[in-house]
XYZ file of C-alpha atoms in Angstrom:
662
model
C -76.066 -21.905 -11.002
C -76.940 -17.853 -11.054
C -80.625 -17.063 -10.688
C -81.294 -15.212 -13.507
C -85.384 -15.519 -13.572
C -87.576 -15.376 -10.762
C -91.493 -14.656 -12.244
C -93.850 -16.899 -12.604
C -92.357 -19.677 -15.260
C -94.196 -19.090 -18.952
C -95.457 -23.076 -18.615
C -96.669 -22.901 -14.823
C -99.892 -22.883 -16.061
C -100.480 -25.964 -17.293
C -98.196 -28.347 -14.434
C -100.068 -30.973 -12.664
C -99.681 -33.068 -10.219
C -96.717 -36.260 -11.267
C -95.239 -33.405 -14.256
C -91.349 -33.809 -13.097
C -88.340 -31.350 -13.814
C -84.772 -32.380 -14.297
C -81.378 -31.665 -14.881
C -79.085 -33.854 -16.890
C -75.334 -34.244 -15.112
C -72.007 -35.418 -16.405
C -69.515 -36.163 -14.159
C -65.961 -35.217 -15.222
C -63.819 -37.530 -12.961
C -65.287 -40.519 -10.704
C -67.480 -38.273 -7.801
C -69.202 -39.305 -4.684
C -72.681 -37.315 -4.565
C -73.876 -35.799 -1.016
C -76.668 -34.122 -1.143
C -78.752 -32.434 -3.664
C -79.438 -28.353 -3.551
C -83.169 -26.843 -5.178
C -84.525 -23.383 -5.679
C -87.633 -23.700 -4.919
C -90.808 -20.036 -5.839
C -94.273 -19.532 -6.046
C -96.769 -20.873 -2.306
C -95.001 -23.287 -0.237
C -96.236 -27.112 -0.544
C -94.430 -30.618 -0.294
C -91.657 -31.821 -2.745
C -90.321 -34.481 -4.030
C -86.558 -35.571 -5.297
C -85.477 -38.009 -7.025
C -82.228 -39.012 -8.577
C -82.644 -40.978 -12.024
C -81.194 -43.212 -13.968
C -79.986 -42.264 -17.573
C -81.663 -42.950 -21.149
C -79.689 -43.436 -23.882
C -77.512 -40.563 -22.654
C -80.336 -37.945 -23.711
C -83.964 -38.035 -20.740
C -84.148 -39.216 -17.585
C -85.208 -42.916 -16.822
C -88.741 -40.948 -15.459
C -91.961 -42.607 -15.680
C -94.166 -41.195 -17.881
C -97.667 -41.678 -19.525
C -97.284 -44.011 -22.064
C -93.868 -43.686 -24.491
C -91.839 -44.344 -20.627
C -93.955 -46.624 -18.495
C -91.184 -48.045 -16.658
C -88.891 -46.446 -14.365
C -85.553 -46.372 -13.073
C -85.203 -43.921 -9.389
C -81.216 -45.182 -8.856
C -82.286 -42.738 -5.459
C -85.737 -42.564 -3.971
C -85.264 -38.406 -1.796
C -88.476 -38.498 -0.213
C -91.142 -35.927 0.283
C -90.341 -32.697 2.259
C -92.219 -29.517 3.573
C -90.953 -26.079 1.915
C -92.329 -22.724 2.840
C -92.968 -19.724 -0.135
C -90.203 -18.440 -1.996
C -87.799 -21.053 -0.327
C -84.399 -19.820 -2.474
C -82.104 -22.523 -2.449
C -82.742 -26.217 -0.353
C -80.014 -28.597 0.502
C -81.015 -32.018 0.448
C -78.579 -34.315 2.577
C -78.927 -38.106 0.953
C -78.934 -40.791 3.544
C -76.310 -42.707 2.003
C -73.798 -41.011 -0.703
C -73.478 -42.562 -4.418
C -71.265 -43.286 -7.226
C -71.223 -42.395 -9.952
C -68.024 -42.995 -12.982
C -67.573 -40.765 -15.578
C -69.540 -42.481 -18.263
C -72.526 -43.128 -15.781
C -75.191 -40.121 -16.437
C -77.179 -39.411 -14.099
C -80.989 -37.163 -13.717
C -81.778 -34.327 -10.391
C -85.723 -34.840 -10.603
C -88.090 -33.056 -9.332
C -91.166 -34.829 -9.104
C -94.624 -32.704 -9.252
C -97.524 -32.829 -6.034
C -99.088 -29.364 -7.314
C -98.077 -26.913 -10.278
C -96.716 -25.173 -6.853
C -93.620 -24.927 -4.708
C -91.838 -24.286 -9.017
C -87.773 -24.404 -9.402
C -86.694 -21.139 -10.009
C -84.412 -21.274 -12.942
C -80.001 -19.737 -13.678
C -77.266 -19.578 -15.914
C -74.731 -22.235 -14.744
C -71.441 -20.338 -13.758
C -68.053 -20.407 -15.350
C -66.795 -23.212 -12.701
C -70.257 -25.485 -12.933
C -70.495 -28.750 -15.141
C -71.664 -28.470 -18.142
C -75.859 -29.619 -17.895
C -78.947 -29.200 -19.449
C -82.335 -29.153 -18.238
C -85.721 -31.046 -19.628
C -89.544 -31.301 -18.493
C -92.196 -33.477 -19.286
C -95.658 -32.442 -17.756
C -98.793 -35.059 -18.493
C -101.180 -31.942 -19.518
C -99.205 -30.586 -22.539
C -96.357 -33.055 -23.596
C -97.024 -36.880 -23.489
C -92.833 -36.878 -23.536
C -89.729 -35.094 -21.674
C -89.237 -31.777 -23.616
C -85.913 -29.713 -23.572
C -87.325 -26.062 -24.129
C -87.170 -24.631 -20.765
C -86.877 -21.432 -21.776
C -84.412 -18.597 -20.099
C -81.928 -21.220 -18.853
C -81.473 -24.644 -15.993
C -83.494 -25.425 -13.420
C -81.257 -24.881 -10.466
C -80.515 -27.943 -9.175
C -77.134 -28.570 -8.082
C -75.348 -31.658 -7.343
C -73.300 -31.651 -3.963
C -70.141 -33.446 -3.723
C -66.320 -34.303 -4.549
C -64.695 -36.306 -7.392
C -62.098 -38.251 -6.284
C -59.732 -41.039 -7.864
C -58.463 -38.234 -11.102
C -56.803 -40.089 -13.331
C -53.103 -38.485 -13.703
C -52.337 -40.262 -16.315
C -53.852 -41.181 -20.264
C -53.547 -44.101 -22.466
C -53.706 -40.730 -25.846
C -52.425 -37.668 -25.970
C -54.090 -34.787 -27.158
C -51.307 -33.244 -29.815
C -52.864 -31.750 -32.311
C -51.256 -28.321 -31.451
C -47.651 -29.906 -31.587
C -49.042 -31.803 -34.461
C -49.920 -28.502 -36.429
C -54.131 -29.482 -36.904
C -54.982 -26.471 -34.815
C -57.674 -23.761 -35.807
C -59.246 -26.076 -38.604
C -63.336 -26.043 -39.374
C -62.973 -29.648 -41.110
C -64.886 -31.807 -40.079
C -64.675 -35.645 -42.495
C -61.375 -37.458 -42.254
C -59.377 -39.604 -44.767
C -55.946 -41.063 -44.114
C -54.489 -42.200 -46.949
C -50.657 -42.258 -48.192
C -50.469 -40.646 -50.919
C -46.422 -39.534 -51.483
C -45.956 -43.355 -50.864
C -42.921 -42.519 -48.482
C -44.724 -45.558 -45.711
C -46.235 -42.656 -43.098
C -50.416 -42.017 -44.227
C -51.050 -38.419 -44.703
C -54.606 -36.923 -43.840
C -56.744 -35.286 -45.982
C -59.752 -32.627 -44.152
C -62.895 -32.627 -46.083
C -66.172 -31.044 -45.444
C -65.703 -27.690 -43.999
C -67.849 -25.634 -42.178
C -66.444 -21.618 -41.940
C -68.879 -20.416 -43.670
C -66.618 -20.902 -47.547
C -67.340 -23.515 -50.670
C -63.745 -23.511 -52.223
C -60.584 -24.534 -50.704
C -62.825 -26.809 -48.061
C -60.258 -30.135 -48.977
C -56.926 -29.274 -46.560
C -54.438 -32.081 -47.559
C -51.985 -32.793 -44.341
C -48.608 -34.477 -45.128
C -47.478 -36.969 -42.211
C -43.634 -36.000 -41.360
C -43.032 -39.117 -39.500
C -41.761 -37.128 -36.290
C -45.325 -36.391 -34.863
C -46.073 -33.984 -37.468
C -48.153 -32.202 -40.385
C -47.624 -29.902 -42.943
C -50.107 -27.876 -45.296
C -49.360 -29.438 -48.880
C -53.048 -28.147 -50.022
C -51.234 -25.941 -52.188
C -48.083 -28.237 -53.364
C -50.666 -30.498 -54.184
C -53.202 -29.115 -56.662
C -55.970 -29.584 -54.158
C -56.164 -25.756 -53.806
C -60.384 -24.811 -54.567
C -60.995 -28.193 -55.008
C -64.888 -28.984 -52.227
C -66.183 -32.059 -50.796
C -68.258 -33.208 -48.513
C -67.082 -36.956 -48.525
C -63.847 -38.610 -49.617
C -62.010 -42.046 -50.722
C -58.478 -42.558 -50.998
C -57.882 -45.183 -52.718
C -55.706 -46.538 -56.173
C -58.133 -46.668 -58.584
C -55.601 -47.271 -62.157
C -53.229 -49.882 -59.993
C -50.199 -47.736 -61.099
C -48.697 -47.825 -57.054
C -50.320 -44.433 -55.863
C -53.044 -43.119 -53.808
C -55.306 -41.221 -56.225
C -58.723 -38.766 -54.753
C -62.776 -39.607 -55.513
C -64.351 -36.703 -53.918
C -68.411 -36.411 -53.148
C -69.791 -32.895 -53.437
C -73.558 -32.723 -51.764
C -75.610 -31.181 -54.078
C -78.601 -29.555 -52.210
C -82.318 -30.123 -54.543
C -84.256 -27.407 -52.630
C -84.696 -24.389 -54.956
C -82.883 -21.741 -52.450
C -80.048 -23.464 -53.978
C -77.515 -21.141 -55.185
C -75.133 -23.891 -57.719
C -71.754 -23.461 -56.349
C -70.601 -25.036 -60.117
C -68.580 -27.909 -57.901
C -69.364 -31.767 -58.864
C -67.872 -34.808 -57.551
C -64.673 -36.296 -59.380
C -61.210 -38.220 -59.156
C -58.204 -36.671 -58.711
C -55.477 -38.494 -60.419
C -52.431 -39.038 -58.510
C -48.391 -38.220 -60.326
C -46.878 -40.175 -57.916
C -45.562 -37.581 -55.757
C -47.898 -36.380 -54.603
C -49.478 -33.361 -56.678
C -53.197 -34.727 -57.769
C -55.259 -33.914 -60.933
C -58.807 -34.268 -61.893
C -59.275 -36.239 -64.749
C -61.849 -34.910 -67.109
C -64.791 -37.042 -68.003
C -64.489 -39.396 -64.628
C -68.077 -40.210 -65.008
C -68.962 -39.404 -61.372
C -70.089 -35.662 -61.779
C -73.836 -36.902 -61.156
C -75.991 -34.233 -59.297
C -77.375 -35.813 -56.098
C -77.413 -35.878 -52.204
C -74.487 -37.673 -52.227
C -73.631 -38.823 -48.648
C -71.672 -41.997 -49.184
C -68.767 -44.211 -50.733
C -67.596 -47.694 -49.880
C -64.634 -48.257 -52.249
C -63.984 -52.258 -53.946
C -63.646 -54.158 -56.216
C -67.034 -54.897 -57.085
C -66.901 -56.747 -60.197
C -63.076 -59.153 -59.598
C -62.023 -57.604 -62.301
C -58.876 -56.128 -60.622
C -59.733 -52.579 -60.782
C -61.071 -50.271 -57.635
C -65.632 -49.632 -58.679
C -66.864 -46.764 -56.371
C -70.379 -47.316 -54.449
C -72.129 -43.710 -53.814
C -75.388 -43.164 -51.773
C -77.502 -40.561 -51.501
C -79.741 -39.170 -49.344
C -83.097 -37.144 -49.435
C -83.841 -34.756 -52.067
C -85.416 -32.230 -49.373
C -84.662 -32.488 -45.724
C -87.254 -33.554 -43.990
C -89.534 -35.179 -46.431
C -89.433 -39.072 -47.674
C -88.820 -38.485 -51.452
C -84.899 -39.581 -52.028
C -82.628 -40.029 -54.837
C -81.448 -43.342 -55.264
C -77.757 -44.220 -55.126
C -75.612 -45.691 -58.093
C -72.507 -47.827 -58.832
C -69.722 -47.379 -60.487
C -67.382 -49.889 -62.496
C -63.797 -49.176 -62.492
C -62.146 -49.252 -65.932
C -58.478 -48.391 -65.149
C -57.992 -45.552 -66.476
C -59.378 -43.414 -63.375
C -63.042 -44.047 -65.148
C -65.461 -44.934 -64.116
C -68.728 -47.206 -65.942
C -72.413 -46.689 -64.177
C -74.123 -49.936 -63.403
C -76.124 -48.488 -60.755
C -79.397 -51.249 -62.793
C -77.372 -54.252 -61.262
C -79.011 -52.656 -58.120
C -81.729 -55.058 -58.524
C -85.310 -53.653 -57.810
C -84.295 -50.750 -55.928
C -86.062 -47.923 -54.012
C -84.202 -44.786 -53.855
C -84.327 -44.617 -49.777
C -82.284 -42.184 -47.741
C -78.712 -43.286 -48.127
C -76.074 -41.980 -45.111
C -73.569 -44.537 -44.886
C -72.205 -48.086 -47.156
C -69.472 -49.868 -45.883
C -68.323 -52.802 -48.696
C -67.528 -56.541 -47.476
C -67.794 -59.686 -47.937
C -70.030 -61.037 -45.206
C -70.900 -63.956 -46.615
C -67.596 -65.660 -46.847
C -67.782 -66.269 -50.931
C -64.796 -64.432 -52.865
C -67.014 -61.477 -53.202
C -67.473 -58.146 -52.183
C -70.923 -57.372 -50.293
C -72.415 -53.589 -50.094
C -73.819 -52.777 -46.847
C -76.147 -49.231 -47.192
C -77.325 -46.899 -44.357
C -80.443 -45.979 -44.161
C -81.703 -42.839 -43.305
C -86.266 -41.619 -42.363
C -86.771 -44.643 -41.097
C -86.438 -46.694 -44.467
C -84.713 -50.170 -44.429
C -81.270 -50.745 -44.783
C -80.453 -52.729 -47.812
C -77.650 -56.022 -47.775
C -76.742 -55.672 -51.328
C -75.901 -59.541 -51.519
C -73.184 -59.797 -54.976
C -74.546 -62.068 -57.646
C -71.668 -61.401 -60.087
C -74.379 -60.255 -62.579
C -76.534 -58.187 -60.117
C -76.652 -57.603 -56.546
C -79.819 -58.668 -54.208
C -81.009 -57.038 -51.474
C -80.410 -59.637 -48.350
C -81.048 -57.688 -45.258
C -84.452 -58.587 -44.233
C -83.604 -62.446 -44.464
C -80.619 -61.331 -43.354
C -81.891 -59.604 -39.934
C -80.252 -55.853 -40.905
C -83.123 -54.327 -42.470
C -84.691 -53.448 -38.974
C -84.666 -54.180 -36.293
C -88.276 -53.068 -35.390
C -90.734 -54.495 -37.837
C -92.219 -51.591 -39.738
C -90.543 -49.200 -38.418
C -87.423 -49.305 -39.381
C -84.688 -46.829 -38.001
C -81.976 -43.858 -38.756
C -78.973 -45.558 -39.505
C -75.568 -43.567 -39.776
C -72.509 -45.614 -40.315
C -71.950 -49.501 -40.275
C -68.916 -51.563 -39.647
C -67.794 -54.817 -40.525
C -64.996 -56.964 -38.136
C -64.652 -59.939 -36.578
C -64.928 -59.225 -33.144
C -65.184 -62.584 -31.757
C -62.142 -65.162 -34.377
C -65.284 -67.400 -35.890
C -64.384 -66.680 -39.341
C -66.758 -64.598 -39.931
C -67.622 -60.834 -39.792
C -69.931 -58.994 -37.525
C -71.693 -56.260 -38.010
C -71.897 -52.922 -35.653
C -75.301 -50.399 -36.599
C -74.881 -46.624 -35.395
C -78.197 -45.595 -35.322
C -79.277 -41.805 -34.669
C -82.683 -42.978 -32.646
C -85.211 -40.471 -30.503
C -87.150 -43.277 -28.655
C -89.078 -40.356 -26.372
C -91.726 -39.097 -29.192
C -90.786 -42.382 -31.824
C -90.377 -44.800 -29.212
C -90.117 -47.869 -31.610
C -87.770 -46.446 -33.488
C -84.147 -48.550 -34.437
C -81.616 -47.979 -31.749
C -77.964 -48.863 -32.015
C -76.998 -52.746 -33.232
C -74.297 -55.543 -32.779
C -75.430 -57.470 -35.326
C -73.280 -60.959 -34.661
C -73.139 -63.088 -38.090
C -74.371 -67.172 -37.312
C -71.916 -68.258 -40.244
C -71.617 -70.248 -42.558
C -74.499 -71.922 -43.431
C -77.252 -68.947 -43.108
C -75.241 -65.692 -42.311
C -78.067 -64.776 -40.419
C -77.171 -62.247 -37.904
C -78.317 -61.402 -34.256
C -78.818 -58.404 -32.067
C -76.079 -59.046 -28.995
C -75.641 -55.138 -28.400
C -77.349 -54.749 -24.256
C -76.135 -58.737 -24.184
C -72.205 -57.048 -24.711
C -72.690 -54.455 -22.396
C -72.784 -50.835 -24.685
C -75.452 -48.867 -23.696
C -76.641 -47.281 -27.041
C -77.205 -43.281 -27.362
C -79.762 -41.604 -29.183
C -76.856 -39.872 -30.999
C -74.731 -42.255 -32.569
C -73.893 -41.336 -35.823
C -69.999 -42.817 -36.880
C -68.436 -46.215 -35.701
C -65.174 -48.262 -36.360
C -63.765 -51.586 -34.730
C -59.859 -51.157 -33.337
C -57.395 -52.609 -31.617
C -56.398 -49.852 -29.438
C -54.126 -51.688 -26.852
C -53.473 -54.751 -28.808
C -54.919 -57.231 -26.348
C -55.260 -58.918 -29.742
C -59.171 -58.607 -28.955
C -60.975 -55.990 -31.017
C -62.998 -52.501 -29.068
C -65.492 -50.668 -30.074
C -65.041 -46.085 -31.396
C -68.200 -45.035 -32.113
C -69.352 -40.816 -32.064
C -71.257 -39.489 -30.744
C -73.442 -36.439 -31.770
C -75.651 -33.493 -29.944
C -75.062 -31.558 -26.767
C -74.276 -33.684 -24.082
C -73.128 -36.341 -25.689
C -69.191 -37.579 -26.501
C -67.611 -39.651 -28.442
C -66.871 -43.288 -26.167
C -64.579 -45.906 -26.614
C -65.206 -49.302 -25.308
C -63.013 -52.247 -24.323
C -63.084 -55.490 -25.087
C -62.534 -57.713 -21.878
C -61.682 -60.928 -22.215
C -65.422 -62.812 -21.788
C -65.904 -60.555 -24.619
C -67.808 -58.413 -23.395
C -67.512 -54.426 -23.787
C -66.502 -51.996 -20.935
C -66.794 -48.346 -21.454
C -62.818 -46.348 -21.024
C -63.103 -42.899 -22.377
C -62.734 -41.674 -19.426
C -59.280 -43.305 -18.749
C -58.134 -43.012 -22.248
C -58.204 -38.952 -22.011
C -60.293 -38.955 -24.908
C -62.625 -35.863 -24.498
C -64.423 -34.911 -28.064
C -68.533 -32.964 -27.303
C -71.186 -34.076 -30.397
C -68.052 -35.725 -32.157
C -69.040 -36.520 -36.098
C -66.328 -38.717 -37.513
C -63.286 -40.498 -36.809
C -60.452 -42.535 -38.338
C -57.829 -44.562 -37.332
C -53.610 -44.803 -38.458
C -50.247 -45.257 -36.518
C -49.103 -42.114 -37.595
C -45.690 -42.267 -35.793
C -45.171 -45.558 -36.810
C -44.679 -47.356 -33.586
C -47.371 -50.153 -33.647
C -50.518 -48.739 -32.016
C -52.943 -46.645 -33.716
C -53.958 -43.299 -33.152
C -56.501 -41.344 -33.392
C -58.025 -38.264 -35.318
C -61.526 -37.177 -34.448
C -63.416 -34.188 -35.147
C -66.786 -32.708 -33.345
C -69.813 -29.460 -34.701
C -69.495 -27.607 -31.580
C -69.580 -24.364 -32.158
C -67.975 -22.156 -29.418
C -64.604 -24.358 -29.959
C -62.804 -22.812 -33.060
C -60.778 -25.757 -34.101
C -63.187 -29.071 -34.880
C -59.946 -31.785 -35.933
C -58.796 -33.085 -33.002
C -55.507 -35.573 -33.062
C -54.834 -38.104 -29.897
C -51.345 -40.323 -29.273
C -51.458 -43.730 -28.895
C -49.650 -44.056 -24.793
C -51.298 -47.488 -24.532
C -50.521 -49.831 -27.353
C -47.128 -49.959 -27.419
C -47.249 -51.989 -23.322
C -48.384 -55.755 -25.967
C -47.298 -57.185 -28.922
C -47.934 -56.389 -32.110
C -47.715 -56.863 -35.906
C -48.434 -53.937 -39.039
C -48.593 -55.582 -42.771
C -49.529 -54.167 -45.218
C -50.661 -55.457 -48.310
C -50.293 -55.384 -52.383
C -52.091 -56.508 -54.925
C -50.491 -58.148 -58.247
C -53.328 -59.861 -59.657
C -55.887 -58.557 -57.409
C -55.912 -54.685 -57.254
C -52.824 -52.633 -56.044
C -55.154 -51.244 -52.570
C -55.507 -55.564 -52.408
C -59.206 -54.159 -50.414
C -60.942 -56.712 -49.875
C -57.914 -59.661 -48.811
C -58.578 -61.295 -45.450
C -55.618 -61.605 -42.837
C -55.841 -64.850 -40.913
C -53.075 -64.532 -37.823
C -52.081 -66.903 -34.940
C -50.144 -66.489 -32.238
C -50.465 -68.390 -28.807
C -53.732 -70.719 -29.912
C -55.791 -67.531 -31.248
C -56.403 -66.624 -34.838
C -57.652 -62.965 -35.642
C -58.451 -61.660 -39.564
C -58.528 -58.675 -40.475
C -59.710 -57.380 -43.745
C -58.525 -54.336 -46.253
C -61.213 -51.889 -46.513
C -61.302 -48.212 -48.037
C -63.839 -45.960 -46.757
C -66.455 -46.064 -44.619
C -69.481 -45.000 -42.997
C -71.439 -41.588 -42.307
C -70.130 -38.779 -45.430
C -66.652 -41.377 -45.670
C -64.369 -41.689 -43.180
C -61.425 -43.947 -44.061
C -58.750 -45.078 -41.317
C -55.467 -47.143 -42.627
C -55.012 -49.335 -45.468
C -52.254 -50.962 -43.013
C -53.561 -54.229 -41.009
C -52.595 -54.181 -37.487
C -53.209 -57.700 -34.950
C -52.494 -57.123 -30.995
C -50.499 -59.144 -28.918
C -51.311 -59.096 -25.350
C -48.204 -61.495 -24.317
C -47.432 -63.626 -27.307
C -43.911 -62.877 -28.121
C -44.229 -65.939 -30.985
C -46.582 -66.301 -34.631
C -47.827 -69.532 -35.526
C -48.592 -68.912 -38.893
C -50.117 -65.820 -41.217
C -52.595 -67.355 -43.669
C -53.357 -64.644 -46.299
C -56.478 -65.186 -49.219
C -56.318 -62.313 -51.697
C -59.359 -61.650 -53.739
C -57.775 -62.775 -56.595
C -58.683 -66.145 -55.068
C -55.037 -67.370 -54.757
C -53.566 -67.768 -50.536
C -50.208 -68.163 -49.388
C -49.524 -69.045 -45.823
C -46.280 -67.669 -43.797
C -44.628 -68.629 -40.254
C -41.158 -67.227 -40.318
C -42.569 -63.593 -38.872
C -41.167 -61.763 -35.955
C -43.435 -59.482 -33.338
C -43.236 -56.158 -32.833
C -42.178 -55.643 -36.349
C -43.968 -53.807 -40.056
C -44.122 -55.916 -42.951
C -44.690 -55.455 -46.439
C -46.429 -58.570 -48.723
C -46.390 -57.909 -52.843
C -49.236 -60.783 -54.290
C -47.205 -63.892 -55.056
C -44.026 -63.083 -53.285
C -42.444 -63.718 -49.399
C -43.173 -60.723 -47.319
C -40.485 -58.522 -46.017
C -39.251 -55.914 -43.373
C -40.912 -52.850 -44.446
C -38.506 -49.758 -42.707
C -38.142 -46.482 -44.094
């Protein structure tokens, strides 16, 4: 740290005994902490230095007056006398401490008097990223960020060890042709029908409105080509998107959702949500009067066949009318007519209250054969779980245990992901929440809701038991078996400074461990992500976006290098009596005595991210498949027992599976 301010800091007049100044540390590699340095100014006196555990990757786990009564001190450094204007003072640890890259820690100076106080500085170019917070019992009753003039002059001295030599994923952004993009939302879909998922990017943050939707063709060799103009997408704006075959003609159309601010200062750009028709070659034309061009604070979309007529429908979520005030625009439900137009049936959402939606995902949570809708709501409001009753949708979130976790307060739910993580035949639900318990102590943190199954289909939050520490900035979540070991893993996009995307691997005991460092995924302030096997080698690759303004390219492509170490099976389902994309279909694969379930789903989560429609199963070292059972949305059930591992198959409803070669 380079000293920048040595005069009395502006908050010195309210520092009292017990107040804390602290710095946040995140090791880039495994790290041995051997000593602490602190730069003291002012009168001499006795100082107390401690090393604190981290809470939610946001503040030190230090005792404060009433919002955080407990304390987790990793190392009590003791008390020391320092002279006036001492400058840098080194405190050697009696025993070194070891931190892994995902183990954040804080070095804190607890005041025994107002002085001495810490100097402020700016990190050198060689310093690792850090931030400062301070707690003042006299001015604040919580830790706050507003440290003027830089960061507290506290240093962690030590050495890295066991640095990774290789990573499980390779950053292929530049070589793939995805450089210099400012988009923050992603959707995969095979728009030209060549068997490779193409990439639709939306919500550009370069100050423009036109041309914010960009379409990149997957060339099949690990590279992408911008075909926005050739595809007819020039000039289209979108905050979110869903790629789906809305007319069952065998090619993927696009829903583009547009967020329309409602404040008086908004200059209307004239863009509205719309449907784009695919001509079969990947060229799109806007559908006139599609029936979805409403003016709202559109923030989420879920696609499924809710009425069972074989045509895909749309649930569209809306956010606050004007942040941060509570009034919101109600959500909309549109049934597809099969001709790329839609009918508003929002009144089927029984007794809907207008709550600020930030994410949605459709799934058959109760195994009754029809598609339900989970709605992630913001602003400390209750979530919705719209249970499909055929002629209406009824909110059962309170009865099922997913409306909130702290009664009467709710949370800020951004995203939801449904998957059968424990292979018991029903869908479990992870909810990604932004939570600020420093000043909103009752705000819900993220939750891992395990489905009890029949007859009640109630949910119990098991996140802590499953070993997943929560992050204050979680906004996006997905389940994925990235290493093809047969167990579903978990990916999280985390917002805010010093918050990074995280990858968790599920172990044999069903618990999770963070493996972001070994994976080599390094994305700060992540906003969105999606999975697809872009090179068709049998494992799922990752596109992830972020909002860092100081990093020009906000899109990153990570190629999976570890998944092919295990066996796998991939299957593309094509509906005939069901919707063509087979959204809502379930596949049960049994191999080596274990049955896994996957379900076909379209867009999900916060501002609509979308992974591949192809179902991927990891098989570990298993080389024989006992059976594959399919339950189609139409009600048809099929069973097969002659599939070979390490292959792509395509299965049309009512037919036999065929090898899917390109």
